[in-house]
Amino acid sequence: MSIEIRELTVRYGGTVAVDGVDLDLAGGKIYGLLGRNGSGKTSLLSAIASYRKPSSGIVRIDGEEAFENPRVARRTCFIRDTLDLSDSDRLRTALDLAARLRPTWDGSYAAHLIEVFGLNPRKRVSSLSRGQRSAFGVVLGLAARTPLTILDESYLGMDAVARTLFYRELLDDYLRHPRTIILSTHLIEEVADLFERVIIMDRGRVIVHDETDALRGRGVTVTGPAEAVTSFVAGHAVLGEQSLGGVRAVTLDGHFTAGDIERGEAAGLSFGPIGIQDLFVHLTSQPLEASR
Amino acid sequence: MFHDRSPIYLQIAEGIKNDILSGSLEEDQQVMSTNQYAAFYRINPATAAKGFAQLVDEGVLYKRRGIGMFVSPDARARLRAERRERFFAEVVAPMLDEAKRIGISVDEIVKHLGEK
């Protein structure tokens, strides 16, 4: 399902969690939503899933206003921290409820996932460890097979093995049943290969929305004699820099042509690409309080 | 398998070219579908599709409608010609630069290579 967000603002009292966001997400892709704690990821996702009414602005799903729209709600699944279950329920009960509510629910796939994650359907929600709770959220989210599936940090407490299983199931099921999936995460490096596009939030705003592949190698570090570096990088967006003695290393957001690089190397500069994780850290490393 | 300091679709294209050059992918042989490739290497299928599209654009692969993608009959020869052209600029020239910096003469290099 495609998502159209216009001038979306979400406020909690005096705090602006989402600040005038415009965003268009075409249907059928896997999106990664990245941002630091408090950057507004969960608030944005809550508004997309209609768990929260926008303070202003609008979210449209396949062209229809999303808020309090049962046609949209039936086809949207939002898995968040709380799981929106009562603690005294058994997993079995929660699965039965999901099967009744979701026309797209796949019971045999849910049973497969329960087994993959080693969960016991007779246990109560309250007895689950943090990682098991997250795994159960993944079961509910993936087996729902909704055209719009939103997973908000659904890996919390999972160990490396469980996370690997989660990513494997997510990709395999997406390949069989392509749909719109939004996954928010801090663990960029281990999951970025699954994202077709990446959205980066910072202080309530969307600062990057691009193909994941376009972000690989988008940042570059230029290192060399201080003066040569300074003159070479003039006019580029500097993300970070450090100096040691006469050597300066500057991280930039931008591309150089082969000719630029050849010229730089002739002047004694060296060039190193930076990965998505480093780019993310550089783009979002200003103190969060600055804009509040 | 892939690193994240350059676009994965370029790394995919480069990997398939290497397979063609080494002969592990033969001419007119079918390559994996984008979904098979994505599942095998655990990457987003759109990224894989972009890598394959790049190779079709370059004429390294060709499509058969409804069947899949195949290695072009002349792919290996063309890739070899391209790589041979780049070899002196991209492999030999940097080696000579380094040799010059550390005072190794061309004669010394030739002698060393003669012993190989």
CSV table of C-alpha atoms in Angstrom, one decimal:
chain,number,residue,atom,x,y,z
A,1,MET,CA,0.0,0.0,0.0
A,2,SER,CA,1.3,3.5,-0.8
A,3,ILE,CA,1.6,6.1,1.9
A,4,GLU,CA,1.3,9.9,1.4
A,5,ILE,CA,2.1,12.1,4.4
A,6,ARG,CA,1.6,15.8,4.2
A,7,GLU,CA,2.7,18.4,6.8
A,8,LEU,CA,2.4,15.9,9.5
A,9,THR,CA,2.9,17.2,13.1
A,10,VAL,CA,2.5,15.1,16.2
A,11,ARG,CA,2.7,17.0,19.6
A,12,TYR,CA,2.7,15.7,23.1
A,13,GLY,CA,1.9,18.7,25.3
A,14,GLY,CA,4.8,21.1,24.6
A,15,THR,CA,7.0,18.5,22.8
A,16,VAL,CA,7.0,18.3,19.0
A,17,ALA,CA,7.7,14.6,18.2
A,18,VAL,CA,7.0,14.9,14.5
A,19,ASP,CA,7.6,18.3,12.9
A,20,GLY,CA,5.9,19.0,9.6
A,21,VAL,CA,6.9,15.8,7.8
A,22,ASP,CA,6.2,15.3,4.1
A,23,LEU,CA,6.8,11.8,2.9
A,24,ASP,CA,5.8,9.6,0.0
A,25,LEU,CA,6.3,5.9,0.2
A,26,ALA,CA,5.4,3.8,-2.8
A,27,GLY,CA,3.8,0.5,-2.1
A,28,GLY,CA,5.5,-3.0,-2.1
A,29,LYS,CA,8.9,-2.0,-0.8
A,30,ILE,CA,10.8,-2.7,2.5
A,31,TYR,CA,11.7,0.6,4.2
A,32,GLY,CA,14.1,1.1,7.0
A,33,LEU,CA,13.3,3.9,9.4
A,34,LEU,CA,16.4,5.0,11.2
A,35,GLY,CA,16.9,7.6,13.9
A,36,ARG,CA,18.2,8.1,17.4
A,37,ASN,CA,16.1,7.7,20.5
A,38,GLY,CA,13.6,10.5,20.7
A,39,SER,CA,13.9,11.4,17.0
A,40,GLY,CA,10.2,10.8,16.4
A,41,LYS,CA,10.3,7.3,14.8
A,42,THR,CA,7.6,5.7,16.9
A,43,SER,CA,5.4,8.8,16.7
A,44,LEU,CA,5.6,8.9,12.9
A,45,LEU,CA,4.8,5.2,12.8
A,46,SER,CA,1.9,5.6,15.2
A,47,ALA,CA,0.5,8.3,13.0
A,48,ILE,CA,0.9,6.1,9.8
A,49,ALA,CA,-0.8,3.2,11.6
A,50,SER,CA,-3.6,5.6,12.9
A,51,TYR,CA,-2.7,4.7,16.5
A,52,ARG,CA,-2.4,8.4,17.0
A,53,LYS,CA,-4.3,11.3,15.5
A,54,PRO,CA,-2.1,13.8,13.8
A,55,SER,CA,-1.9,17.2,15.7
A,56,SER,CA,-2.0,18.6,12.2
A,57,GLY,CA,-1.4,17.4,8.7
A,58,ILE,CA,-2.7,14.2,7.1
A,59,VAL,CA,-1.7,10.6,6.4
A,60,ARG,CA,-3.3,9.0,3.3
A,61,ILE,CA,-3.0,5.3,2.6
A,62,ASP,CA,-3.7,4.3,-1.0
A,63,GLY,CA,-5.3,7.7,-1.4
A,64,GLU,CA,-7.7,7.5,1.6
A,65,GLU,CA,-7.3,9.4,4.9
A,66,ALA,CA,-6.0,6.8,7.3
A,67,PHE,CA,-7.3,8.0,10.6
A,68,GLU,CA,-10.3,6.1,11.9
A,69,ASN,CA,-10.7,4.4,8.5
A,70,PRO,CA,-11.7,0.7,9.0
A,71,ARG,CA,-10.8,-0.2,5.4
A,72,VAL,CA,-7.2,1.0,6.1
A,73,ALA,CA,-7.0,-0.4,9.6
A,74,ARG,CA,-7.9,-3.9,8.5
A,75,ARG,CA,-5.0,-3.9,6.1
A,76,THR,CA,-2.5,-2.4,8.4
A,77,CYS,CA,-0.5,-4.2,11.1
A,78,PHE,CA,1.5,-2.1,13.6
A,79,ILE,CA,3.7,-4.1,16.0
A,80,ARG,CA,5.1,-2.0,18.8
A,81,ASP,CA,6.9,-2.5,22.1
A,82,THR,CA,3.7,-3.1,24.1
A,83,LEU,CA,2.3,-5.7,21.6
A,84,ASP,CA,-1.1,-4.3,22.5
A,85,LEU,CA,-2.0,-7.6,24.3
A,86,SER,CA,-3.1,-8.2,27.8
A,87,ASP,CA,-0.4,-9.9,29.9
A,88,SER,CA,-2.7,-12.6,31.2
A,89,ASP,CA,-3.5,-13.9,27.6
A,90,ARG,CA,-2.0,-17.1,26.4
A,91,LEU,CA,-0.1,-16.8,23.1
A,92,ARG,CA,-2.6,-19.2,21.6
A,93,THR,CA,-5.5,-16.8,22.5
A,94,ALA,CA,-3.6,-13.9,20.9
A,95,LEU,CA,-3.0,-15.9,17.8
A,96,ASP,CA,-6.7,-16.9,17.6
A,97,LEU,CA,-7.7,-13.3,18.0
A,98,ALA,CA,-5.3,-12.2,15.2
A,99,ALA,CA,-6.7,-14.9,12.9
A,100,ARG,CA,-10.2,-13.6,13.5
A,101,LEU,CA,-9.3,-9.9,13.0
A,102,ARG,CA,-7.1,-10.3,9.9
A,103,PRO,CA,-8.5,-11.5,6.6
A,104,THR,CA,-4.9,-12.0,5.4
A,105,TRP,CA,-3.8,-14.1,8.4
A,106,ASP,CA,-1.8,-17.2,7.6
A,107,GLY,CA,-2.2,-19.7,10.4
A,108,SER,CA,0.2,-22.3,9.2
A,109,TYR,CA,2.9,-19.6,8.7
A,110,ALA,CA,2.2,-18.4,12.2
A,111,ALA,CA,2.7,-22.0,13.5
A,112,HIS,CA,6.0,-22.2,11.5
A,113,LEU,CA,7.3,-18.9,13.1
A,114,ILE,CA,6.2,-20.0,16.6
A,115,GLU,CA,8.4,-23.1,16.0
A,116,VAL,CA,11.3,-21.1,14.5
A,117,PHE,CA,11.5,-18.8,17.5
A,118,GLY,CA,10.9,-21.7,20.0
A,119,LEU,CA,7.8,-20.1,21.5
A,120,ASN,CA,5.3,-22.1,23.5
A,121,PRO,CA,1.7,-21.2,22.6
A,122,ARG,CA,0.4,-22.3,26.0
A,123,LYS,CA,2.5,-19.7,27.8
A,124,ARG,CA,1.0,-16.4,28.9
A,125,VAL,CA,2.3,-13.1,27.5
A,126,SER,CA,3.4,-12.1,31.0
A,127,SER,CA,5.8,-15.0,31.2
A,128,LEU,CA,7.8,-14.1,28.0
A,129,SER,CA,11.3,-12.7,28.3
A,130,ARG,CA,12.1,-9.5,26.5
A,131,GLY,CA,13.5,-11.3,23.5
A,132,GLN,CA,10.6,-13.8,23.3
A,133,ARG,CA,8.1,-10.9,23.5
A,134,SER,CA,9.8,-9.3,20.5
A,135,ALA,CA,9.8,-12.6,18.7
A,136,PHE,CA,6.1,-13.0,19.3
A,137,GLY,CA,5.6,-9.5,17.9
A,138,VAL,CA,7.4,-10.6,14.8
A,139,VAL,CA,5.1,-13.7,14.5
A,140,LEU,CA,2.0,-11.5,14.8
A,141,GLY,CA,3.4,-9.0,12.3
A,142,LEU,CA,4.6,-11.3,9.6
A,143,ALA,CA,1.8,-13.9,9.8
A,144,ALA,CA,-0.8,-11.1,9.5
A,145,ARG,CA,0.5,-10.6,5.9
A,146,THR,CA,-1.2,-7.2,5.8
A,147,PRO,CA,-0.5,-5.1,2.8
A,148,LEU,CA,1.0,-2.5,5.2
A,149,THR,CA,3.2,-4.0,8.0
A,150,ILE,CA,5.0,-1.8,10.4
A,151,LEU,CA,7.5,-3.2,12.9
A,152,ASP,CA,8.8,-0.8,15.5
A,153,GLU,CA,12.1,-2.0,16.9
A,154,SER,CA,10.9,-5.5,16.8
A,155,TYR,CA,14.3,-7.0,17.7
A,156,LEU,CA,14.6,-5.6,21.2
A,157,GLY,CA,16.1,-8.2,23.6
A,158,MET,CA,16.6,-10.7,20.8
A,159,ASP,CA,20.0,-12.4,20.7
A,160,ALA,CA,22.1,-12.4,17.5
A,161,VAL,CA,20.7,-15.8,16.5
A,162,ALA,CA,17.0,-14.8,16.9
A,163,ARG,CA,17.7,-11.5,15.0
A,164,THR,CA,19.2,-13.5,12.2
A,165,LEU,CA,16.1,-15.8,12.1
A,166,PHE,CA,13.9,-12.7,12.1
A,167,TYR,CA,15.7,-11.1,9.1
A,168,ARG,CA,15.7,-14.4,7.2
A,169,GLU,CA,12.0,-14.9,7.7
A,170,LEU,CA,11.2,-11.3,6.9
A,171,LEU,CA,13.1,-11.5,3.5
A,172,ASP,CA,11.8,-14.9,2.6
A,173,ASP,CA,8.2,-14.0,3.3
A,174,TYR,CA,8.5,-10.7,1.5
A,175,LEU,CA,9.9,-12.5,-1.5
A,176,ARG,CA,6.9,-14.8,-1.5
A,177,HIS,CA,4.4,-12.1,-0.6
A,178,PRO,CA,5.6,-8.7,-1.6
A,179,ARG,CA,4.0,-5.9,0.5
A,180,THR,CA,4.8,-2.6,2.1
A,181,ILE,CA,7.0,-3.2,5.2
A,182,ILE,CA,8.4,-0.5,7.4
A,183,LEU,CA,11.0,-1.5,10.0
A,184,SER,CA,12.5,0.9,12.5
A,185,THR,CA,15.9,0.0,13.9
A,186,HIS,CA,19.1,1.2,15.5
A,187,LEU,CA,21.0,-1.9,14.3
A,188,ILE,CA,21.7,-0.4,10.8
A,189,GLU,CA,24.6,-2.5,9.7
A,190,GLU,CA,23.1,-5.9,10.2
A,191,VAL,CA,19.8,-5.2,8.4
A,192,ALA,CA,20.5,-2.5,5.9
A,193,ASP,CA,20.9,-5.0,3.0
A,194,LEU,CA,17.2,-5.9,3.4
A,195,PHE,CA,16.0,-2.3,2.9
A,196,GLU,CA,15.1,-1.0,-0.6
A,197,ARG,CA,14.9,2.5,0.8
A,198,VAL,CA,16.0,4.2,4.0
A,199,ILE,CA,14.4,7.0,5.9
A,200,ILE,CA,16.4,8.9,8.5
A,201,MET,CA,14.7,11.0,11.1
A,202,ASP,CA,16.4,13.6,13.3
A,203,ARG,CA,14.6,15.8,15.8
A,204,GLY,CA,11.1,15.1,14.4
A,205,ARG,CA,12.1,15.7,10.8
A,206,VAL,CA,12.9,13.4,7.9
A,207,ILE,CA,16.5,14.4,6.8
A,208,VAL,CA,17.1,11.6,4.4
A,209,HIS,CA,14.8,9.5,2.2
A,210,ASP,CA,16.7,7.6,-0.5
A,211,GLU,CA,17.5,4.2,-2.0
A,212,THR,CA,19.7,2.3,0.5
A,213,ASP,CA,22.2,1.7,-2.3
A,214,ALA,CA,22.5,5.4,-2.9
A,215,LEU,CA,23.7,5.9,0.7
A,216,ARG,CA,26.4,3.3,0.3
A,217,GLY,CA,29.5,5.3,-0.5
A,218,ARG,CA,27.6,8.6,-0.3
A,219,GLY,CA,29.9,9.9,2.4
A,220,VAL,CA,33.6,10.2,1.9
A,221,THR,CA,36.5,11.0,4.2
A,222,VAL,CA,39.3,13.1,2.7
A,223,THR,CA,42.6,12.9,4.6
A,224,GLY,CA,45.9,14.7,4.0
A,225,PRO,CA,48.0,17.8,4.7
A,226,ALA,CA,45.7,20.3,6.5
A,227,GLU,CA,46.0,23.1,3.9
A,228,ALA,CA,45.5,20.8,0.9
A,229,VAL,CA,42.4,19.2,2.6
A,230,THR,CA,40.9,22.6,3.4
A,231,SER,CA,41.2,23.9,-0.1
A,232,PHE,CA,39.9,20.7,-1.7
A,233,VAL,CA,36.8,20.4,0.4
A,234,ALA,CA,35.7,24.0,0.1
A,235,GLY,CA,32.1,24.2,-1.0
A,236,HIS,CA,31.1,20.7,0.2
A,237,ALA,CA,28.9,19.8,3.1
A,238,VAL,CA,31.2,18.9,6.0
A,239,LEU,CA,29.8,16.2,8.4
A,240,GLY,CA,32.8,15.9,10.7
A,241,GLU,CA,36.5,16.6,10.9
A,242,GLN,CA,39.5,15.9,13.0
A,243,SER,CA,43.1,17.1,13.0
A,244,LEU,CA,46.3,15.6,14.3
A,245,GLY,CA,49.5,17.6,13.9
A,246,GLY,CA,49.5,18.9,10.3
A,247,VAL,CA,47.1,16.2,9.1
A,248,ARG,CA,43.4,16.8,8.7
A,249,ALA,CA,40.6,14.3,8.0
A,250,VAL,CA,37.3,15.7,6.9
A,251,THR,CA,34.1,13.6,6.3
A,252,LEU,CA,31.9,15.0,3.6
A,253,ASP,CA,28.4,14.3,2.3
A,254,GLY,CA,28.8,14.1,-1.4
A,255,HIS,CA,30.4,12.6,-4.4
A,256,PHE,CA,33.6,13.3,-6.2
A,257,THR,CA,34.3,12.5,-9.8
A,258,ALA,CA,37.2,10.3,-10.8
A,259,GLY,CA,38.9,13.5,-12.1
A,260,ASP,CA,38.5,15.2,-8.7
A,261,ILE,CA,39.9,12.2,-6.9
A,262,GLU,CA,42.9,12.0,-9.3
A,263,ARG,CA,43.6,15.7,-8.7
A,264,GLY,CA,43.3,15.2,-4.9
A,265,GLU,CA,45.6,12.2,-4.9
A,266,ALA,CA,48.1,14.1,-6.9
A,267,ALA,CA,48.0,16.8,-4.1
A,268,GLY,CA,48.7,14.1,-1.5
A,269,LEU,CA,45.2,13.4,-0.4
A,270,SER,CA,43.6,10.1,0.3
A,271,PHE,CA,40.0,9.2,0.0
A,272,GLY,CA,38.0,6.6,1.9
A,273,PRO,CA,34.3,5.9,1.5
A,274,ILE,CA,32.2,5.6,4.6
A,275,GLY,CA,29.4,3.1,5.3
A,276,ILE,CA,25.7,3.7,6.1
A,277,GLN,CA,26.2,3.4,9.8
A,278,ASP,CA,28.9,6.1,9.8
A,279,LEU,CA,26.9,8.3,7.5
A,280,PHE,CA,23.9,8.0,9.9
A,281,VAL,CA,26.0,8.8,12.9
A,282,HIS,CA,27.5,11.9,11.2
A,283,LEU,CA,24.1,13.1,9.9
A,284,THR,CA,22.4,12.8,13.3
A,285,SER,CA,25.1,13.5,15.9
A,286,GLN,CA,24.0,16.9,16.9
A,287,PRO,CA,22.7,17.1,20.5
A,288,LEU,CA,19.0,16.3,20.6
A,289,GLU,CA,18.2,19.2,22.9
A,290,ALA,CA,19.5,21.8,20.3
A,291,SER,CA,16.1,22.3,18.6
A,292,ARG,CA,13.8,21.7,21.5
B,1,MET,CA,29.8,-11.0,0.9
B,2,PHE,CA,29.0,-7.3,0.2
B,3,HIS,CA,30.4,-4.3,2.0
B,4,ASP,CA,28.5,-1.0,2.4
B,5,ARG,CA,31.0,1.5,1.2
B,6,SER,CA,29.8,1.3,-2.4
B,7,PRO,CA,26.4,0.5,-3.9
B,8,ILE,CA,25.6,-3.2,-3.7
B,9,TYR,CA,24.2,-3.3,-7.2
B,10,LEU,CA,27.6,-2.4,-8.6
B,11,GLN,CA,29.2,-5.1,-6.4
B,12,ILE,CA,26.7,-7.6,-7.8
B,13,ALA,CA,27.5,-6.6,-11.4
B,14,GLU,CA,31.2,-6.8,-10.7
B,15,GLY,CA,30.8,-10.3,-9.1
B,16,ILE,CA,28.9,-11.7,-12.1
B,17,LYS,CA,31.4,-10.2,-14.5
B,18,ASN,CA,34.2,-12.0,-12.5
B,19,ASP,CA,32.2,-15.2,-12.7
B,20,ILE,CA,31.9,-14.8,-16.5
B,21,LEU,CA,35.6,-14.0,-16.9
B,22,SER,CA,36.7,-17.0,-14.7
B,23,GLY,CA,34.4,-19.3,-16.7
B,24,SER,CA,32.2,-20.3,-13.8
B,25,LEU,CA,29.3,-18.7,-15.7
B,26,GLU,CA,29.3,-19.8,-19.3
B,27,GLU,CA,28.0,-18.0,-22.4
B,28,ASP,CA,24.3,-18.6,-22.9
B,29,GLN,CA,24.0,-20.0,-19.4
B,30,GLN,CA,21.0,-18.9,-17.4
B,31,VAL,CA,21.8,-16.8,-14.3
B,32,MET,CA,19.9,-16.8,-11.1
B,33,SER,CA,16.6,-14.9,-11.0
B,34,THR,CA,16.6,-11.7,-8.9
B,35,ASN,CA,14.5,-13.4,-6.3
B,36,GLN,CA,16.8,-16.4,-6.1
B,37,TYR,CA,19.8,-14.1,-5.9
B,38,ALA,CA,18.2,-12.0,-3.2
B,39,ALA,CA,17.3,-15.1,-1.1
B,40,PHE,CA,20.8,-16.6,-1.6
B,41,TYR,CA,22.7,-13.4,-0.6
B,42,ARG,CA,20.1,-12.1,1.8
B,43,ILE,CA,19.6,-8.8,0.1
B,44,ASN,CA,16.6,-6.8,-1.0
B,45,PRO,CA,15.3,-8.1,-4.4
B,46,ALA,CA,15.1,-4.5,-5.9
B,47,THR,CA,18.9,-4.1,-5.2
B,48,ALA,CA,19.6,-7.4,-7.0
B,49,ALA,CA,17.3,-6.4,-9.9
B,50,LYS,CA,19.2,-3.2,-10.3
B,51,GLY,CA,22.5,-5.1,-10.5
B,52,PHE,CA,21.1,-7.4,-13.2
B,53,ALA,CA,19.5,-4.4,-15.1
B,54,GLN,CA,22.9,-2.8,-15.2
B,55,LEU,CA,24.4,-5.9,-16.8
B,56,VAL,CA,21.5,-6.1,-19.4
B,57,ASP,CA,22.2,-2.4,-20.2
B,58,GLU,CA,25.9,-3.2,-20.7
B,59,GLY,CA,25.0,-6.2,-22.9
B,60,VAL,CA,26.7,-8.6,-20.6
B,61,LEU,CA,23.3,-10.4,-20.0
B,62,TYR,CA,20.3,-10.7,-22.2
B,63,LYS,CA,16.7,-11.4,-21.3
B,64,ARG,CA,14.4,-14.1,-22.6
B,65,ARG,CA,10.9,-13.0,-22.0
B,66,GLY,CA,9.2,-15.2,-19.4
B,67,ILE,CA,12.2,-17.4,-19.0
B,68,GLY,CA,15.0,-15.4,-17.4
B,69,MET,CA,18.4,-13.8,-18.0
B,70,PHE,CA,21.3,-15.4,-19.8
B,71,VAL,CA,25.0,-14.6,-20.3
B,72,SER,CA,25.5,-12.9,-23.7
B,73,PRO,CA,27.5,-15.0,-26.3
B,74,ASP,CA,30.2,-12.4,-26.6
B,75,ALA,CA,30.3,-11.3,-22.9
B,76,ARG,CA,33.5,-13.0,-22.0
B,77,ALA,CA,35.5,-11.7,-24.9
B,78,ARG,CA,34.2,-8.2,-24.4
B,79,LEU,CA,34.9,-8.2,-20.7
B,80,ARG,CA,38.4,-9.5,-21.3
B,81,ALA,CA,39.1,-6.7,-23.8
B,82,GLU,CA,37.8,-4.1,-21.3
B,83,ARG,CA,39.7,-5.4,-18.4
B,84,ARG,CA,42.9,-5.7,-20.4
B,85,GLU,CA,42.6,-2.1,-21.4
B,86,ARG,CA,42.1,-1.1,-17.7
B,87,PHE,CA,44.9,-3.3,-16.5
B,88,PHE,CA,47.8,-1.0,-17.4
B,89,ALA,CA,46.0,2.1,-16.1
B,90,GLU,CA,44.5,0.6,-13.0
B,91,VAL,CA,47.0,-2.1,-11.9
B,92,VAL,CA,50.4,-1.3,-13.5
B,93,ALA,CA,50.4,2.5,-13.2
B,94,PRO,CA,49.8,2.5,-9.4
B,95,MET,CA,52.5,-0.1,-9.0
B,96,LEU,CA,54.9,2.0,-10.9
B,97,ASP,CA,54.0,5.1,-8.8
B,98,GLU,CA,54.7,3.1,-5.6
B,99,ALA,CA,57.9,1.8,-7.0
B,100,LYS,CA,59.0,5.3,-7.8
B,101,ARG,CA,58.2,6.5,-4.3
B,102,ILE,CA,60.3,3.9,-2.7
B,103,GLY,CA,63.1,3.9,-5.2
B,104,ILE,CA,62.6,0.6,-7.1
B,105,SER,CA,63.7,0.9,-10.7
B,106,VAL,CA,61.8,-0.5,-13.7
B,107,ASP,CA,64.8,-2.8,-14.4
B,108,GLU,CA,64.4,-4.3,-10.9
B,109,ILE,CA,60.7,-5.0,-11.5
B,110,VAL,CA,61.4,-6.6,-14.9
B,111,LYS,CA,64.1,-8.8,-13.3
B,112,HIS,CA,61.7,-9.8,-10.5
B,113,LEU,CA,59.0,-10.7,-13.0
B,114,GLY,CA,61.5,-12.6,-15.1
B,115,GLU,CA,62.2,-14.8,-12.1
B,116,LYS,CA,58.5,-15.7,-11.7
